Amino acid sequence: MAGSTTRPNEYYMGATGGGLWKTTDGGTTWRPVTDGQINYSSVGAVAVAASNPDVVYIGTGEADIRGNIIQGGGAYKSTDAGKTWTHIGLTETQVIAKIRVHPTNPDLVYVAAFGHHAAPNPDRGVYRSKDGGKTWDRILFRDNRTGANELVIDPNDPKVLYVALWEAYRNSWEMSSGGPGSGMFKSTDGGDHWTEISRNPGLPKGMLGKIGLSVSGADSTRLYAQIEAEDGGFFLSDDAGATWRKVSERRDLRQRAFYYTRVYADPKVKDTVWVLNVNIYKSTDAGKTWKSVSVPHGDNHDLWIAANDSNRMIEANDGGGTISVNGGETWTAETMQTAQFYHVITTKHVPYHICGAQQDNSTACVSSRLPQGGPGGSGGGADQVFYSVGGGESGYIASDPRNPDIFYAGSYGGLTTRLDRRTGQERQINPHPDNPMGYASVDIAERFQWTFPIVMAPTDPSTLYVGSQHVWKSTNEGQSWTRISPDLTRHDPKTMGASGGPITKDNTGVETYATVFTIAPSPRDGGVIWAGSDDGYVQMTRNGGASWKNVTPPGVGDFARISLIEASPFRAGTAYVAANRYQQDDFKPYVFRTDDYGETWTAINGGVAANDFARAIREDPKRARLLYLGTEHGVYVSFDDGAKWESLRQNLPDTPVHDIALETTSQRDLVIATHGRGFYVMDNIAPLRQGGLQTTSTLHLYKPDDALRGLDRSLPVDYFLKQAAQKVTMEFLDAQGKVIRTFAGTPADAERKPPAPEDDDGGFRRPPEPHPAVAAGLHRLTWDLRYPGATDFPGLIMWAASSRGPIAPPGTYQARVSADGQTETQSFAIQREPHLLKDVTDQDLQEEFDLAMKVRDKASQANEAVLLVRGIREQIKDRKARLDARNAPVVKALDDFEAALSAIEGEIYQVKLQSSQDPLNFPIKLNNKIAALQGVIESADVKPSEQAYSVFRTLSNGLDEQLGKLDTGVKTKMPPINQLLQRQKLEPIKAEPLKVEAAKTSSSPPQ
């Protein structure tokens, strides 16, 4: 976290897997500022230059070395307050814990580099740059096992620096905090020379672990330290570190030392100090007593306090970043989209729901369809879905396809729950309900990993599998379980000891090792089950678990994490493996395929970046051998069974992709779970299923998926241009080949900026027509499934209505695209969604369309009549301007004619309307009433109500009456007037409508 002393509303937050975020309104809104500019998702250090807040430095990598740690690759710098970023080296440090900038010289910067988390690394220590990151000097180094985790500049003397070194590591099976390398150092000459102060009087005598340090801005002789040691605790010095005394041994200040150990002195008050842990604690008497401070989320990791205002601060916790301007009394909401999901599934709901478990939070399910509000904020409520499904922060989720409101979910310790969402009953069904918290793997009877698998058999949804070191099976919703495998892991004794290191043990379930990490029952053969362990084995059974065979791919490496196995939905003997060894300092992608039940394997990592290790792999359920790969930095696609991979990142920021799902309800979307940016959906992946980019022809139109009435609000159509075109036309045709809608695009359209919204439009205007893109590449145009709208006119204001066209009914259609003389056509259908519209017939929807078309046509007649009146009025105005006082009889005739026309216009349209809320004052007229009826008719995908027909007949008759008056007036009153004008040698008035450019409609909501 970092802020600015001179810009009180500007703050930065580094996310563990989501890049850097920034707010300029004091935390009301946040936005990512490094997307597409840095090559790592984890930002573990941020510093804003006090002398120039446009200068910002960030360090990548996660220094708290959790089990789901994300490594980085050096430091970046911005000189324009986060708009652009430049990599400034230190790549092999991999994890940077702190960055500090000299208070008056933005080019003098210090970095505390932790280094590689899983292996000895020579690039650890403290670095200094005197030229803004162009060059670096390492100014403090202990050894290749010890990194720097704390770096403090004396607020009153920037030549005085304090550093904490930390000997620690995290590999696949354990974490260790503490060792002979840990210690504290001080420099009084800006880092040229250092003195170790670890054993100064009053400090712990034994082995040291993680250390947090802070200097009081009110008195530089006052230092605070939180020290992990057997005799550790909270310490204080009043002579700049020469001597110390222990003030507190409270365990809640120093529990889980590797994950917390953060101390922050108040910049203004000497005896005020903050300590961060699961909770936040504040002391106003130099640590003698402590008060817990409430923040929006637990697990607290960083705090920045404005040097010129002790009440203003930003705090980092597992929920994000939160700001206080009153010394911690109240905090802003954490609204940044940085959820870390472990896995993802999609349900059989319509529209389908997306579910996963998010780190240090709950399970979460959301609708795949974005909310769509109706007039006045109404509507869209059915789409606003967000709920938890039991389990906990780390587990798998399974949803019963027969009843998608039945969920099974897990969390660490083997927690397994069954939830019936309709009744709210949640039951724990752990296969082995013996809580293992605090125990080493060797001492746990059933070893369930932090994120152990829970999967349903695709051939029999009544069968549920979970994994410890064994595979367990239930056929009665968890009422009982049967162990169907032996220990399927390597279970090497060296990997099964206690975790935490020599000082503080930390056995949470993350370190539970030698477990079944992934289970993949075959969709083709119920007897075939694949299992992969976190210590490098792939096992397979062909008889439902009666016997198992070790079929580990050669070349996967010892102790590889078999992250995910995908059993092919097409071939029982085919499976895919995504494995990784990043917690052994090996970042290569390990991806394999077998086509013979594991007898032989083929490495399939061609095209994947050498340092982009694999986490998840899936085969497309509609096209065999079309594969998707989730990696530490994004997602890939292969069209040839893994022989070659291509990036599928598109607009996805750099973020770990932990799981992939191909939704099975409409079978059109690709869904991913990122570990830092929440869920992402690539909707309508038809172009991928049709082979990706078709570069052999100048123009290629992909066959659209059928649209589903009741579910879809639009139809995406994709096309590829090998080279830029001068004009692209997209047409939609009905079953008879008649053109329904036409959209055209030119280079001028591409350059034209969208029109700015008009004042008082209420946000209810008909959207502008889309223009097909003309640049080379793959493009998508989205048809809203509507026929052309009603005629409208400039300044039209309506209440609870618009001039949009009717929704197309079920039937066969065509999309036709033309580019510079070349044309391609593809057919598609509009169908009823069979679940949502099971009680509706195609004929019902045809009747809805027919009536909506009649309404549209009638609304057009009404508005065309207004245009005709206004066209004639403009001519009357012109002729009157060319007459003088001697022509009073002619002027009177014109006035009388205009008055008659205005009376008719006033019955068709409320001419007094000038703003969106004016209909509350001036009642709406026929055109508005008719147009509003279309919204009633199309409020649901059903046959129109009898009253809709009745009201339409009444309104239609009323309009016909006014149209008759208009026709009569034009035919009877205009000829005599034209005779008078002819005598004055003036042009006759013609029955021509007002000529306008693109007209717009404003529609206001009911309140």
PDB file of N, CA, C and O in Angstrom, residues 403-448:
ATOM      1  N   ASN A 403     -30.375 -31.642 -10.190  1.00  0.00           N
ATOM      2  CA  ASN A 403     -30.978 -30.591  -9.364  1.00  0.00           C
ATOM      3  C   ASN A 403     -29.870 -29.604  -9.035  1.00  0.00           C
ATOM      4  O   ASN A 403     -29.134 -29.781  -8.075  1.00  0.00           O
ATOM      5  N   PRO A 404     -29.694 -28.561  -9.841  1.00  0.00           N
ATOM      6  CA  PRO A 404     -28.521 -27.694  -9.689  1.00  0.00           C
ATOM      7  C   PRO A 404     -28.481 -26.911  -8.394  1.00  0.00           C
ATOM      8  O   PRO A 404     -27.477 -26.262  -8.109  1.00  0.00           O
ATOM      9  N   ASP A 405     -29.533 -26.959  -7.594  1.00  0.00           N
ATOM     10  CA  ASP A 405     -29.504 -26.287  -6.297  1.00  0.00           C
ATOM     11  C   ASP A 405     -28.955 -27.182  -5.186  1.00  0.00           C
ATOM     12  O   ASP A 405     -28.914 -26.779  -4.030  1.00  0.00           O
ATOM     13  N   ILE A 406     -28.526 -28.390  -5.531  1.00  0.00           N
ATOM     14  CA  ILE A 406     -27.812 -29.255  -4.593  1.00  0.00           C
ATOM     15  C   ILE A 406     -26.321 -29.087  -4.861  1.00  0.00           C
ATOM     16  O   ILE A 406     -25.843 -29.345  -5.968  1.00  0.00           O
ATOM     17  N   PHE A 407     -25.599 -28.639  -3.838  1.00  0.00           N
ATOM     18  CA  PHE A 407     -24.171 -28.364  -3.992  1.00  0.00           C
ATOM     19  C   PHE A 407     -23.357 -29.168  -2.982  1.00  0.00           C
ATOM     20  O   PHE A 407     -23.756 -29.329  -1.827  1.00  0.00           O
ATOM     21  N   TYR A 408     -22.194 -29.612  -3.447  1.00  0.00           N
ATOM     22  CA  TYR A 408     -21.182 -30.200  -2.571  1.00  0.00           C
ATOM     23  C   TYR A 408     -19.955 -29.292  -2.639  1.00  0.00           C
ATOM     24  O   TYR A 408     -19.531 -28.885  -3.724  1.00  0.00           O
ATOM     25  N   ALA A 409     -19.416 -28.954  -1.479  1.00  0.00           N
ATOM     26  CA  ALA A 409     -18.292 -28.016  -1.453  1.00  0.00           C
ATOM     27  C   ALA A 409     -17.327 -28.406  -0.349  1.00  0.00           C
ATOM     28  O   ALA A 409     -17.709 -29.045   0.643  1.00  0.00           O
ATOM     29  N   GLY A 410     -16.073 -28.012  -0.504  1.00  0.00           N
ATOM     30  CA  GLY A 410     -15.050 -28.409   0.457  1.00  0.00           C
ATOM     31  C   GLY A 410     -14.226 -27.247   0.947  1.00  0.00           C
ATOM     32  O   GLY A 410     -14.340 -26.113   0.481  1.00  0.00           O
ATOM     33  N   SER A 411     -13.373 -27.556   1.906  1.00  0.00           N
ATOM     34  CA  SER A 411     -12.392 -26.625   2.416  1.00  0.00           C
ATOM     35  C   SER A 411     -11.328 -27.444   3.135  1.00  0.00           C
ATOM     36  O   SER A 411     -11.436 -28.674   3.241  1.00  0.00           O
ATOM     37  N   TYR A 412     -10.313 -26.759   3.633  1.00  0.00           N
ATOM     38  CA  TYR A 412      -9.185 -27.457   4.233  1.00  0.00           C
ATOM     39  C   TYR A 412      -9.635 -28.289   5.441  1.00  0.00           C
ATOM     40  O   TYR A 412     -10.682 -28.059   6.032  1.00  0.00           O
ATOM     41  N   GLY A 413      -8.808 -29.267   5.780  1.00  0.00           N
ATOM     42  CA  GLY A 413      -9.143 -30.160   6.878  1.00  0.00           C
ATOM     43  C   GLY A 413     -10.106 -31.257   6.496  1.00  0.00           C
ATOM     44  O   GLY A 413     -10.584 -31.993   7.365  1.00  0.00           O
ATOM     45  N   GLY A 414     -10.417 -31.383   5.210  1.00  0.00           N
ATOM     46  CA  GLY A 414     -11.352 -32.400   4.757  1.00  0.00           C
ATOM     47  C   GLY A 414     -12.809 -32.015   4.868  1.00  0.00           C
ATOM     48  O   GLY A 414     -13.698 -32.859   4.654  1.00  0.00           O
ATOM     49  N   LEU A 415     -13.078 -30.737   5.185  1.00  0.00           N
ATOM     50  CA  LEU A 415     -14.470 -30.299   5.282  1.00  0.00           C
ATOM     51  C   LEU A 415     -15.179 -30.534   3.954  1.00  0.00           C
ATOM     52  O   LEU A 415     -14.725 -30.094   2.896  1.00  0.00           O
ATOM     53  N   THR A 416     -16.296 -31.243   4.019  1.00  0.00           N
ATOM     54  CA  THR A 416     -17.129 -31.493   2.844  1.00  0.00           C
ATOM     55  C   THR A 416     -18.577 -31.245   3.251  1.00  0.00           C
ATOM     56  O   THR A 416     -19.048 -31.796   4.250  1.00  0.00           O
ATOM     57  N   THR A 417     -19.266 -30.411   2.502  1.00  0.00           N
ATOM     58  CA  THR A 417     -20.642 -30.072   2.849  1.00  0.00           C
ATOM     59  C   THR A 417     -21.589 -30.379   1.699  1.00  0.00           C
ATOM     60  O   THR A 417     -21.204 -30.381   0.527  1.00  0.00           O
ATOM     61  N   ARG A 418     -22.828 -30.643   2.075  1.00  0.00           N
ATOM     62  CA  ARG A 418     -23.921 -30.765   1.106  1.00  0.00           C
ATOM     63  C   ARG A 418     -24.938 -29.688   1.442  1.00  0.00           C
ATOM     64  O   ARG A 418     -25.407 -29.580   2.575  1.00  0.00           O
ATOM     65  N   LEU A 419     -25.273 -28.875   0.444  1.00  0.00           N
ATOM     66  CA  LEU A 419     -26.233 -27.791   0.639  1.00  0.00           C
ATOM     67  C   LEU A 419     -27.404 -27.962  -0.310  1.00  0.00           C
ATOM     68  O   LEU A 419     -27.214 -28.151  -1.518  1.00  0.00           O
ATOM     69  N   ASP A 420     -28.600 -27.892   0.247  1.00  0.00           N
ATOM     70  CA  ASP A 420     -29.801 -27.770  -0.566  1.00  0.00           C
ATOM     71  C   ASP A 420     -30.199 -26.302  -0.521  1.00  0.00           C
ATOM     72  O   ASP A 420     -30.707 -25.809   0.485  1.00  0.00           O
ATOM     73  N   ARG A 421     -29.963 -25.619  -1.600  1.00  0.00           N
ATOM     74  CA  ARG A 421     -30.172 -24.166  -1.604  1.00  0.00           C
ATOM     75  C   ARG A 421     -31.640 -23.805  -1.448  1.00  0.00           C
ATOM     76  O   ARG A 421     -31.976 -22.745  -0.929  1.00  0.00           O
ATOM     77  N   ARG A 422     -32.510 -24.666  -1.854  1.00  0.00           N
ATOM     78  CA  ARG A 422     -33.942 -24.350  -1.748  1.00  0.00           C
ATOM     79  C   ARG A 422     -34.409 -24.353  -0.295  1.00  0.00           C
ATOM     80  O   ARG A 422     -35.243 -23.554   0.102  1.00  0.00           O
ATOM     81  N   THR A 423     -33.867 -25.281   0.493  1.00  0.00           N
ATOM     82  CA  THR A 423     -34.285 -25.366   1.896  1.00  0.00           C
ATOM     83  C   THR A 423     -33.329 -24.649   2.830  1.00  0.00           C
ATOM     84  O   THR A 423     -33.669 -24.368   3.985  1.00  0.00           O
ATOM     85  N   GLY A 424     -32.100 -24.382   2.358  1.00  0.00           N
ATOM     86  CA  GLY A 424     -31.097 -23.752   3.206  1.00  0.00           C
ATOM     87  C   GLY A 424     -30.392 -24.719   4.132  1.00  0.00           C
ATOM     88  O   GLY A 424     -29.537 -24.316   4.932  1.00  0.00           O
ATOM     89  N   GLN A 425     -30.685 -26.015   4.031  1.00  0.00           N
ATOM     90  CA  GLN A 425     -30.064 -27.010   4.897  1.00  0.00           C
ATOM     91  C   GLN A 425     -28.664 -27.349   4.384  1.00  0.00           C
ATOM     92  O   GLN A 425     -28.500 -27.802   3.250  1.00  0.00           O
ATOM     93  N   GLU A 426     -27.671 -27.117   5.242  1.00  0.00           N
ATOM     94  CA  GLU A 426     -26.287 -27.431   4.912  1.00  0.00           C
ATOM     95  C   GLU A 426     -25.765 -28.465   5.912  1.00  0.00           C
ATOM     96  O   GLU A 426     -25.844 -28.266   7.120  1.00  0.00           O
ATOM     97  N   ARG A 427     -25.235 -29.538   5.408  1.00  0.00           N
ATOM     98  CA  ARG A 427     -24.803 -30.658   6.235  1.00  0.00           C
ATOM     99  C   ARG A 427     -23.344 -30.982   5.960  1.00  0.00           C
ATOM    100  O   ARG A 427     -22.912 -30.985   4.798  1.00  0.00           O
ATOM    101  N   GLN A 428     -22.568 -31.254   7.001  1.00  0.00           N
ATOM    102  CA  GLN A 428     -21.192 -31.704   6.825  1.00  0.00           C
ATOM    103  C   GLN A 428     -21.189 -33.209   6.591  1.00  0.00           C
ATOM    104  O   GLN A 428     -21.772 -33.977   7.361  1.00  0.00           O
ATOM    105  N   ILE A 429     -20.513 -33.605   5.514  1.00  0.00           N
ATOM    106  CA  ILE A 429     -20.477 -35.026   5.136  1.00  0.00           C
ATOM    107  C   ILE A 429     -19.028 -35.484   4.947  1.00  0.00           C
ATOM    108  O   ILE A 429     -18.749 -36.334   4.083  1.00  0.00           O
ATOM    109  N   ASN A 430     -18.103 -34.927   5.719  1.00  0.00           N
ATOM    110  CA  ASN A 430     -16.687 -35.271   5.591  1.00  0.00           C
ATOM    111  C   ASN A 430     -16.506 -36.786   5.530  1.00  0.00           C
ATOM    112  O   ASN A 430     -17.039 -37.514   6.373  1.00  0.00           O
ATOM    113  N   PRO A 431     -15.728 -37.293   4.576  1.00  0.00           N
ATOM    114  CA  PRO A 431     -15.462 -38.737   4.554  1.00  0.00           C
ATOM    115  C   PRO A 431     -14.754 -39.234   5.811  1.00  0.00           C
ATOM    116  O   PRO A 431     -14.942 -40.388   6.212  1.00  0.00           O
ATOM    117  N   HIS A 432     -13.948 -38.375   6.423  1.00  0.00           N
ATOM    118  CA  HIS A 432     -13.243 -38.756   7.655  1.00  0.00           C
ATOM    119  C   HIS A 432     -13.246 -37.538   8.570  1.00  0.00           C
ATOM    120  O   HIS A 432     -12.301 -36.752   8.586  1.00  0.00           O
ATOM    121  N   PRO A 433     -14.301 -37.365   9.373  1.00  0.00           N
ATOM    122  CA  PRO A 433     -14.464 -36.119  10.136  1.00  0.00           C
ATOM    123  C   PRO A 433     -13.592 -36.046  11.390  1.00  0.00           C
ATOM    124  O   PRO A 433     -14.076 -35.899  12.507  1.00  0.00           O
ATOM    125  N   ASP A 434     -12.301 -36.130  11.190  1.00  0.00           N
ATOM    126  CA  ASP A 434     -11.322 -35.996  12.273  1.00  0.00           C
ATOM    127  C   ASP A 434     -10.471 -34.773  11.945  1.00  0.00           C
ATOM    128  O   ASP A 434      -9.628 -34.820  11.046  1.00  0.00           O
ATOM    129  N   ASN A 435     -10.692 -33.660  12.656  1.00  0.00           N
ATOM    130  CA  ASN A 435     -10.035 -32.399  12.321  1.00  0.00           C
ATOM    131  C   ASN A 435      -8.522 -32.513  12.496  1.00  0.00           C
ATOM    132  O   ASN A 435      -8.034 -32.823  13.585  1.00  0.00           O
ATOM    133  N   PRO A 436      -7.747 -32.240  11.435  1.00  0.00           N
ATOM    134  CA  PRO A 436      -6.296 -32.443  11.496  1.00  0.00           C
ATOM    135  C   PRO A 436      -5.496 -31.181  11.794  1.00  0.00           C
ATOM    136  O   PRO A 436      -4.270 -31.185  11.638  1.00  0.00           O
ATOM    137  N   MET A 437      -6.137 -30.094  12.201  1.00  0.00           N
ATOM    138  CA  MET A 437      -5.449 -28.822  12.323  1.00  0.00           C
ATOM    139  C   MET A 437      -4.251 -28.914  13.264  1.00  0.00           C
ATOM    140  O   MET A 437      -4.351 -29.385  14.386  1.00  0.00           O
ATOM    141  N   GLY A 438      -3.097 -28.422  12.770  1.00  0.00           N
ATOM    142  CA  GLY A 438      -1.881 -28.374  13.564  1.00  0.00           C
ATOM    143  C   GLY A 438      -0.988 -29.582  13.449  1.00  0.00           C
ATOM    144  O   GLY A 438       0.139 -29.570  13.967  1.00  0.00           O
ATOM    145  N   TYR A 439      -1.453 -30.630  12.778  1.00  0.00           N
ATOM    146  CA  TYR A 439      -0.671 -31.864  12.691  1.00  0.00           C
ATOM    147  C   TYR A 439       0.140 -31.908  11.396  1.00  0.00           C
ATOM    148  O   TYR A 439      -0.278 -31.404  10.355  1.00  0.00           O
ATOM    149  N   ALA A 440       1.283 -32.573  11.479  1.00  0.00           N
ATOM    150  CA  ALA A 440       2.094 -32.821  10.297  1.00  0.00           C
ATOM    151  C   ALA A 440       1.440 -33.906   9.455  1.00  0.00           C
ATOM    152  O   ALA A 440       0.650 -34.724   9.950  1.00  0.00           O
ATOM    153  N   SER A 441       1.775 -33.953   8.181  1.00  0.00           N
ATOM    154  CA  SER A 441       1.170 -34.933   7.275  1.00  0.00           C
ATOM    155  C   SER A 441       1.347 -36.355   7.778  1.00  0.00           C
ATOM    156  O   SER A 441       0.441 -37.186   7.677  1.00  0.00           O
ATOM    157  N   VAL A 442       2.505 -36.657   8.345  1.00  0.00           N
ATOM    158  CA  VAL A 442       2.795 -38.012   8.794  1.00  0.00           C
ATOM    159  C   VAL A 442       1.856 -38.446   9.916  1.00  0.00           C
ATOM    160  O   VAL A 442       1.624 -39.649  10.120  1.00  0.00           O
ATOM    161  N   ASP A 443       1.286 -37.493  10.626  1.00  0.00           N
ATOM    162  CA  ASP A 443       0.430 -37.803  11.770  1.00  0.00           C
ATOM    163  C   ASP A 443      -1.056 -37.737  11.456  1.00  0.00           C
ATOM    164  O   ASP A 443      -1.880 -37.863  12.365  1.00  0.00           O
ATOM    165  N   ILE A 444      -1.412 -37.535  10.204  1.00  0.00           N
ATOM    166  CA  ILE A 444      -2.820 -37.399   9.825  1.00  0.00           C
ATOM    167  C   ILE A 444      -3.284 -38.695   9.172  1.00  0.00           C
ATOM    168  O   ILE A 444      -2.667 -39.184   8.216  1.00  0.00           O
ATOM    169  N   ALA A 445      -4.375 -39.235   9.668  1.00  0.00           N
ATOM    170  CA  ALA A 445      -4.871 -40.509   9.153  1.00  0.00           C
ATOM    171  C   ALA A 445      -5.327 -40.377   7.706  1.00  0.00           C
ATOM    172  O   ALA A 445      -4.980 -41.212   6.853  1.00  0.00           O
ATOM    173  N   GLU A 446      -6.118 -39.375   7.415  1.00  0.00           N
ATOM    174  CA  GLU A 446      -6.564 -39.113   6.050  1.00  0.00           C
ATOM    175  C   GLU A 446      -6.112 -37.710   5.673  1.00  0.00           C
ATOM    176  O   GLU A 446      -6.565 -36.725   6.245  1.00  0.00           O
ATOM    177  N   ARG A 447      -5.212 -37.652   4.710  1.00  0.00           N
ATOM    178  CA  ARG A 447      -4.566 -36.385   4.362  1.00  0.00           C
ATOM    179  C   ARG A 447      -5.362 -35.673   3.261  1.00  0.00           C
ATOM    180  O   ARG A 447      -5.240 -35.994   2.078  1.00  0.00           O
ATOM    181  N   PHE A 448      -6.179 -34.712   3.653  1.00  0.00           N
ATOM    182  CA  PHE A 448      -6.928 -33.904   2.693  1.00  0.00           C
ATOM    183  C   PHE A 448      -6.169 -32.609   2.453  1.00  0.00           C
ATOM    184  O   PHE A 448      -5.878 -31.868   3.390  1.00  0.00           O
TER     185      PHE A 448
END
